[in-house]
Amino acid sequence: MLVYLIRHGETDYNLTHRFQGMWVESHLTENGKAQARAASALLADIPFDRLYVSAAERTRETANLLFPGRDDAVYDDDLREIHVGWLADRYIADIRKTHGELYDKAVSDRDYSPFGGETLEEHKARGKRAMDRVLNSGGEKVAVVSHGGTIRVLLWALTGIEPSATTL
């Protein structure tokens, strides 16, 4: 089985340096839409048997541009980004001013529990559940549209390489 892990396109929150996390809905910028269309051209000749997509709006938008006309996507909450708690929807610069060291540690450790969010272990458990479903789907070529942090934990589920050892 070949699994293609695809990150969503650029969002308005990426541009304004705001936290998105698991439940905040942001939208693709014009650049993000162009990124998805460009990737679509690269993927057009690959006959994907299955398509798994994070249930977040930004990944749904990306998937619709990547695979126009396809209506068999499986939307999966376990493919959502890490839950960052009450940091969601806030500007990163403001968080740094008020919670500097604690924030830096949370980002470094990928542990947002001090802010009411998930730990890396909880995120990994979600990613493992999602990847198990993907691997048991029976497809030969499967596309997964998700988020940067979640792709790190999906890579861990596939390879055993810790998310902290990867950069995207």
mmCIF file of C-alpha atoms in Angstrom:
data_model
loop_
_atom_site.group_PDB
_atom_site.id
_atom_site.type_symbol
_atom_site.label_atom_id
_atom_site.label_comp_id
_atom_site.label_asym_id
_atom_site.label_seq_id
_atom_site.Cartn_x
_atom_site.Cartn_y
_atom_site.Cartn_z
ATOM 1 C CA MET A 1 0.000 0.000 0.000
ATOM 2 C CA LEU A 2 1.148 3.529 -0.801
ATOM 3 C CA VAL A 3 -0.089 6.245 1.541
ATOM 4 C CA TYR A 4 0.194 9.854 0.368
ATOM 5 C CA LEU A 5 0.152 12.329 3.264
ATOM 6 C CA ILE A 6 -0.920 15.782 2.093
ATOM 7 C CA ARG A 7 -1.016 18.950 4.195
ATOM 8 C CA HIS A 8 -3.776 21.497 3.648
ATOM 9 C CA GLY A 9 -3.003 24.692 1.756
ATOM 10 C CA GLU A 10 -2.113 28.023 3.335
ATOM 11 C CA THR A 11 -4.877 29.490 5.506
ATOM 12 C CA ASP A 12 -5.831 32.962 6.616
ATOM 13 C CA TYR A 13 -4.663 31.982 10.120
ATOM 14 C CA ASN A 14 -1.262 30.918 8.771
ATOM 15 C CA LEU A 15 -0.861 34.412 7.306
ATOM 16 C CA THR A 16 -1.908 36.223 10.475
ATOM 17 C CA HIS A 17 0.085 33.911 12.779
ATOM 18 C CA ARG A 18 -2.912 32.716 14.767
ATOM 19 C CA PHE A 19 -3.356 29.320 16.354
ATOM 20 C CA GLN A 20 -5.848 27.075 14.609
ATOM 21 C CA GLY A 21 -5.663 23.753 16.396
ATOM 22 C CA MET A 22 -8.334 21.109 16.406
ATOM 23 C CA TRP A 23 -11.642 22.976 16.380
ATOM 24 C CA VAL A 24 -11.031 26.480 15.010
ATOM 25 C CA GLU A 25 -12.187 26.724 11.421
ATOM 26 C CA SER A 26 -10.028 28.766 9.091
ATOM 27 C CA HIS A 27 -10.152 29.017 5.329
ATOM 28 C CA LEU A 28 -7.684 28.738 2.508
ATOM 29 C CA THR A 29 -6.165 31.929 1.174
ATOM 30 C CA GLU A 30 -5.995 32.487 -2.572
ATOM 31 C CA ASN A 31 -2.417 31.221 -2.333
ATOM 32 C CA GLY A 32 -3.619 28.140 -0.432
ATOM 33 C CA LYS A 33 -6.163 27.443 -3.146
ATOM 34 C CA ALA A 34 -3.453 27.823 -5.788
ATOM 35 C CA GLN A 35 -1.238 25.412 -3.827
ATOM 36 C CA ALA A 36 -4.035 22.831 -3.779
ATOM 37 C CA ARG A 37 -4.706 23.241 -7.508
ATOM 38 C CA ALA A 38 -0.993 22.861 -8.284
ATOM 39 C CA ALA A 39 -0.818 19.708 -6.172
ATOM 40 C CA SER A 40 -3.952 18.424 -7.907
ATOM 41 C CA ALA A 41 -2.150 18.555 -11.243
ATOM 42 C CA LEU A 42 0.716 16.523 -9.761
ATOM 43 C CA LEU A 43 -1.667 13.901 -8.351
ATOM 44 C CA ALA A 44 -4.095 13.739 -11.294
ATOM 45 C CA ASP A 45 -2.684 10.542 -12.804
ATOM 46 C CA ILE A 46 -2.601 8.583 -9.544
ATOM 47 C CA PRO A 47 -5.613 6.274 -9.195
ATOM 48 C CA PHE A 48 -6.386 6.663 -5.486
ATOM 49 C CA ASP A 49 -8.542 3.874 -4.096
ATOM 50 C CA ARG A 50 -9.396 5.740 -0.900
ATOM 51 C CA LEU A 51 -9.413 9.326 0.301
ATOM 52 C CA TYR A 52 -9.269 10.195 4.008
ATOM 53 C CA VAL A 53 -9.632 13.821 5.079
ATOM 54 C CA SER A 54 -9.518 15.613 8.399
ATOM 55 C CA ALA A 55 -12.998 16.923 9.148
ATOM 56 C CA ALA A 56 -11.642 20.494 9.491
ATOM 57 C CA GLU A 57 -12.842 23.049 6.943
ATOM 58 C CA ARG A 58 -9.327 23.873 5.663
ATOM 59 C CA THR A 59 -8.608 20.237 4.826
ATOM 60 C CA ARG A 60 -12.030 19.730 3.257
ATOM 61 C CA GLU A 61 -11.427 22.783 1.046
ATOM 62 C CA THR A 62 -8.010 21.440 0.103
ATOM 63 C CA ALA A 63 -9.352 17.964 -0.701
ATOM 64 C CA ASN A 64 -12.116 19.409 -2.883
ATOM 65 C CA LEU A 65 -9.513 21.299 -4.915
ATOM 66 C CA LEU A 66 -7.101 18.361 -5.010
ATOM 67 C CA PHE A 67 -9.708 15.844 -6.121
ATOM 68 C CA PRO A 68 -12.488 17.762 -7.916
ATOM 69 C CA GLY A 69 -15.696 15.823 -8.410
ATOM 70 C CA ARG A 70 -14.728 13.100 -5.990
ATOM 71 C CA ASP A 71 -17.503 12.395 -3.489
ATOM 72 C CA ASP A 72 -16.215 9.361 -1.592
ATOM 73 C CA ALA A 73 -13.951 11.065 0.944
ATOM 74 C CA VAL A 74 -14.007 9.713 4.484
ATOM 75 C CA TYR A 75 -13.992 12.660 6.911
ATOM 76 C CA ASP A 76 -12.265 11.713 10.128
ATOM 77 C CA ASP A 77 -12.013 13.741 13.352
ATOM 78 C CA ASP A 78 -8.972 11.671 14.374
ATOM 79 C CA LEU A 79 -7.109 13.342 11.487
ATOM 80 C CA ARG A 80 -7.679 16.825 12.951
ATOM 81 C CA GLU A 81 -4.765 18.938 14.189
ATOM 82 C CA ILE A 82 -3.609 18.740 17.794
ATOM 83 C CA HIS A 83 -6.000 20.346 20.266
ATOM 84 C CA VAL A 84 -4.276 23.486 21.576
ATOM 85 C CA GLY A 85 -6.910 24.342 24.181
ATOM 86 C CA TRP A 86 -7.645 28.000 24.776
ATOM 87 C CA LEU A 87 -4.675 29.029 22.607
ATOM 88 C CA ALA A 88 -6.902 28.413 19.582
ATOM 89 C CA ASP A 89 -7.950 31.540 17.699
ATOM 90 C CA ARG A 90 -5.265 33.656 19.449
ATOM 91 C CA TYR A 91 -2.319 35.475 17.960
ATOM 92 C CA ILE A 92 0.980 33.716 18.589
ATOM 93 C CA ALA A 93 2.757 37.019 19.352
ATOM 94 C CA ASP A 94 0.223 37.791 22.104
ATOM 95 C CA ILE A 95 0.629 34.339 23.617
ATOM 96 C CA ARG A 96 4.411 34.747 23.642
ATOM 97 C CA LYS A 97 4.085 38.064 25.504
ATOM 98 C CA THR A 98 1.885 36.648 28.244
ATOM 99 C CA HIS A 99 3.050 33.025 28.492
ATOM 100 C CA GLY A 100 6.561 33.069 26.974
ATOM 101 C CA GLU A 101 8.405 30.146 28.562
ATOM 102 C CA LEU A 102 5.296 28.041 29.161
ATOM 103 C CA TYR A 103 4.233 28.558 25.549
ATOM 104 C CA ASP A 104 7.711 27.763 24.192
ATOM 105 C CA LYS A 105 7.800 24.560 26.249
ATOM 106 C CA ALA A 106 4.331 23.543 25.046
ATOM 107 C CA VAL A 107 5.358 24.021 21.410
ATOM 108 C CA SER A 108 8.680 22.255 21.915
ATOM 109 C CA ASP A 109 7.126 19.281 23.717
ATOM 110 C CA ARG A 110 3.913 19.350 21.662
ATOM 111 C CA ASP A 111 2.074 19.264 24.982
ATOM 112 C CA TYR A 112 -0.778 21.742 25.148
ATOM 113 C CA SER A 113 -2.315 20.324 28.330
ATOM 114 C CA PRO A 114 -1.269 23.414 30.377
ATOM 115 C CA PHE A 115 -3.639 25.359 28.109
ATOM 116 C CA GLY A 116 -6.497 22.830 28.250
ATOM 117 C CA GLY A 117 -5.393 20.994 25.118
ATOM 118 C CA GLU A 118 -3.907 17.628 24.196
ATOM 119 C CA THR A 119 -0.599 16.055 25.012
ATOM 120 C CA LEU A 120 1.578 14.602 22.292
ATOM 121 C CA GLU A 121 0.675 11.119 23.544
ATOM 122 C CA GLU A 122 -3.041 11.846 23.136
ATOM 123 C CA HIS A 123 -2.430 13.207 19.635
ATOM 124 C CA LYS A 124 -0.339 10.153 18.769
ATOM 125 C CA ALA A 125 -3.129 7.847 19.989
ATOM 126 C CA ARG A 126 -5.617 9.633 17.689
ATOM 127 C CA GLY A 127 -3.181 9.479 14.793
ATOM 128 C CA LYS A 128 -2.564 5.769 15.378
ATOM 129 C CA ARG A 129 -6.308 5.038 15.353
ATOM 130 C CA ALA A 130 -6.688 6.960 12.092
ATOM 131 C CA MET A 131 -3.671 5.298 10.466
ATOM 132 C CA ASP A 132 -4.922 1.851 11.500
ATOM 133 C CA ARG A 133 -8.198 2.587 9.675
ATOM 134 C CA VAL A 134 -6.277 3.792 6.613
ATOM 135 C CA LEU A 135 -4.037 0.718 6.586
ATOM 136 C CA ASN A 136 -7.035 -1.594 6.959
ATOM 137 C CA SER A 137 -8.985 0.132 4.171
ATOM 138 C CA GLY A 138 -7.900 -2.352 1.543
ATOM 139 C CA GLY A 139 -6.720 0.242 -0.926
ATOM 140 C CA GLU A 140 -3.438 0.096 -2.823
ATOM 141 C CA LYS A 141 -3.083 3.883 -3.080
ATOM 142 C CA VAL A 142 -4.595 6.041 -0.376
ATOM 143 C CA ALA A 143 -4.524 9.834 -0.010
ATOM 144 C CA VAL A 144 -4.743 11.414 3.436
ATOM 145 C CA VAL A 145 -5.336 15.177 3.655
ATOM 146 C CA SER A 146 -4.510 16.504 7.091
ATOM 147 C CA HIS A 147 -2.401 19.004 9.075
ATOM 148 C CA GLY A 148 1.314 19.464 9.684
ATOM 149 C CA GLY A 149 1.296 18.269 13.288
ATOM 150 C CA THR A 150 -0.997 15.383 12.526
ATOM 151 C CA ILE A 151 1.120 14.311 9.576
ATOM 152 C CA ARG A 152 4.043 14.072 12.019
ATOM 153 C CA VAL A 153 2.092 11.659 14.217
ATOM 154 C CA LEU A 154 0.885 9.690 11.174
ATOM 155 C CA LEU A 155 4.519 9.318 10.098
ATOM 156 C CA TRP A 156 5.283 8.077 13.608
ATOM 157 C CA ALA A 157 2.449 5.526 13.302
ATOM 158 C CA LEU A 158 3.912 4.319 9.994
ATOM 159 C CA THR A 159 7.633 4.414 10.774
ATOM 160 C CA GLY A 160 8.152 4.665 14.524
ATOM 161 C CA ILE A 161 10.082 7.937 14.082
ATOM 162 C CA GLU A 162 9.102 10.278 16.917
ATOM 163 C CA PRO A 163 7.202 13.427 15.846
ATOM 164 C CA SER A 164 9.808 15.604 17.570
ATOM 165 C CA ALA A 165 12.415 14.265 15.122
ATOM 166 C CA THR A 166 10.521 15.458 12.039
ATOM 167 C CA THR A 167 10.004 18.864 10.500
ATOM 168 C CA LEU A 168 7.616 19.740 7.720
#
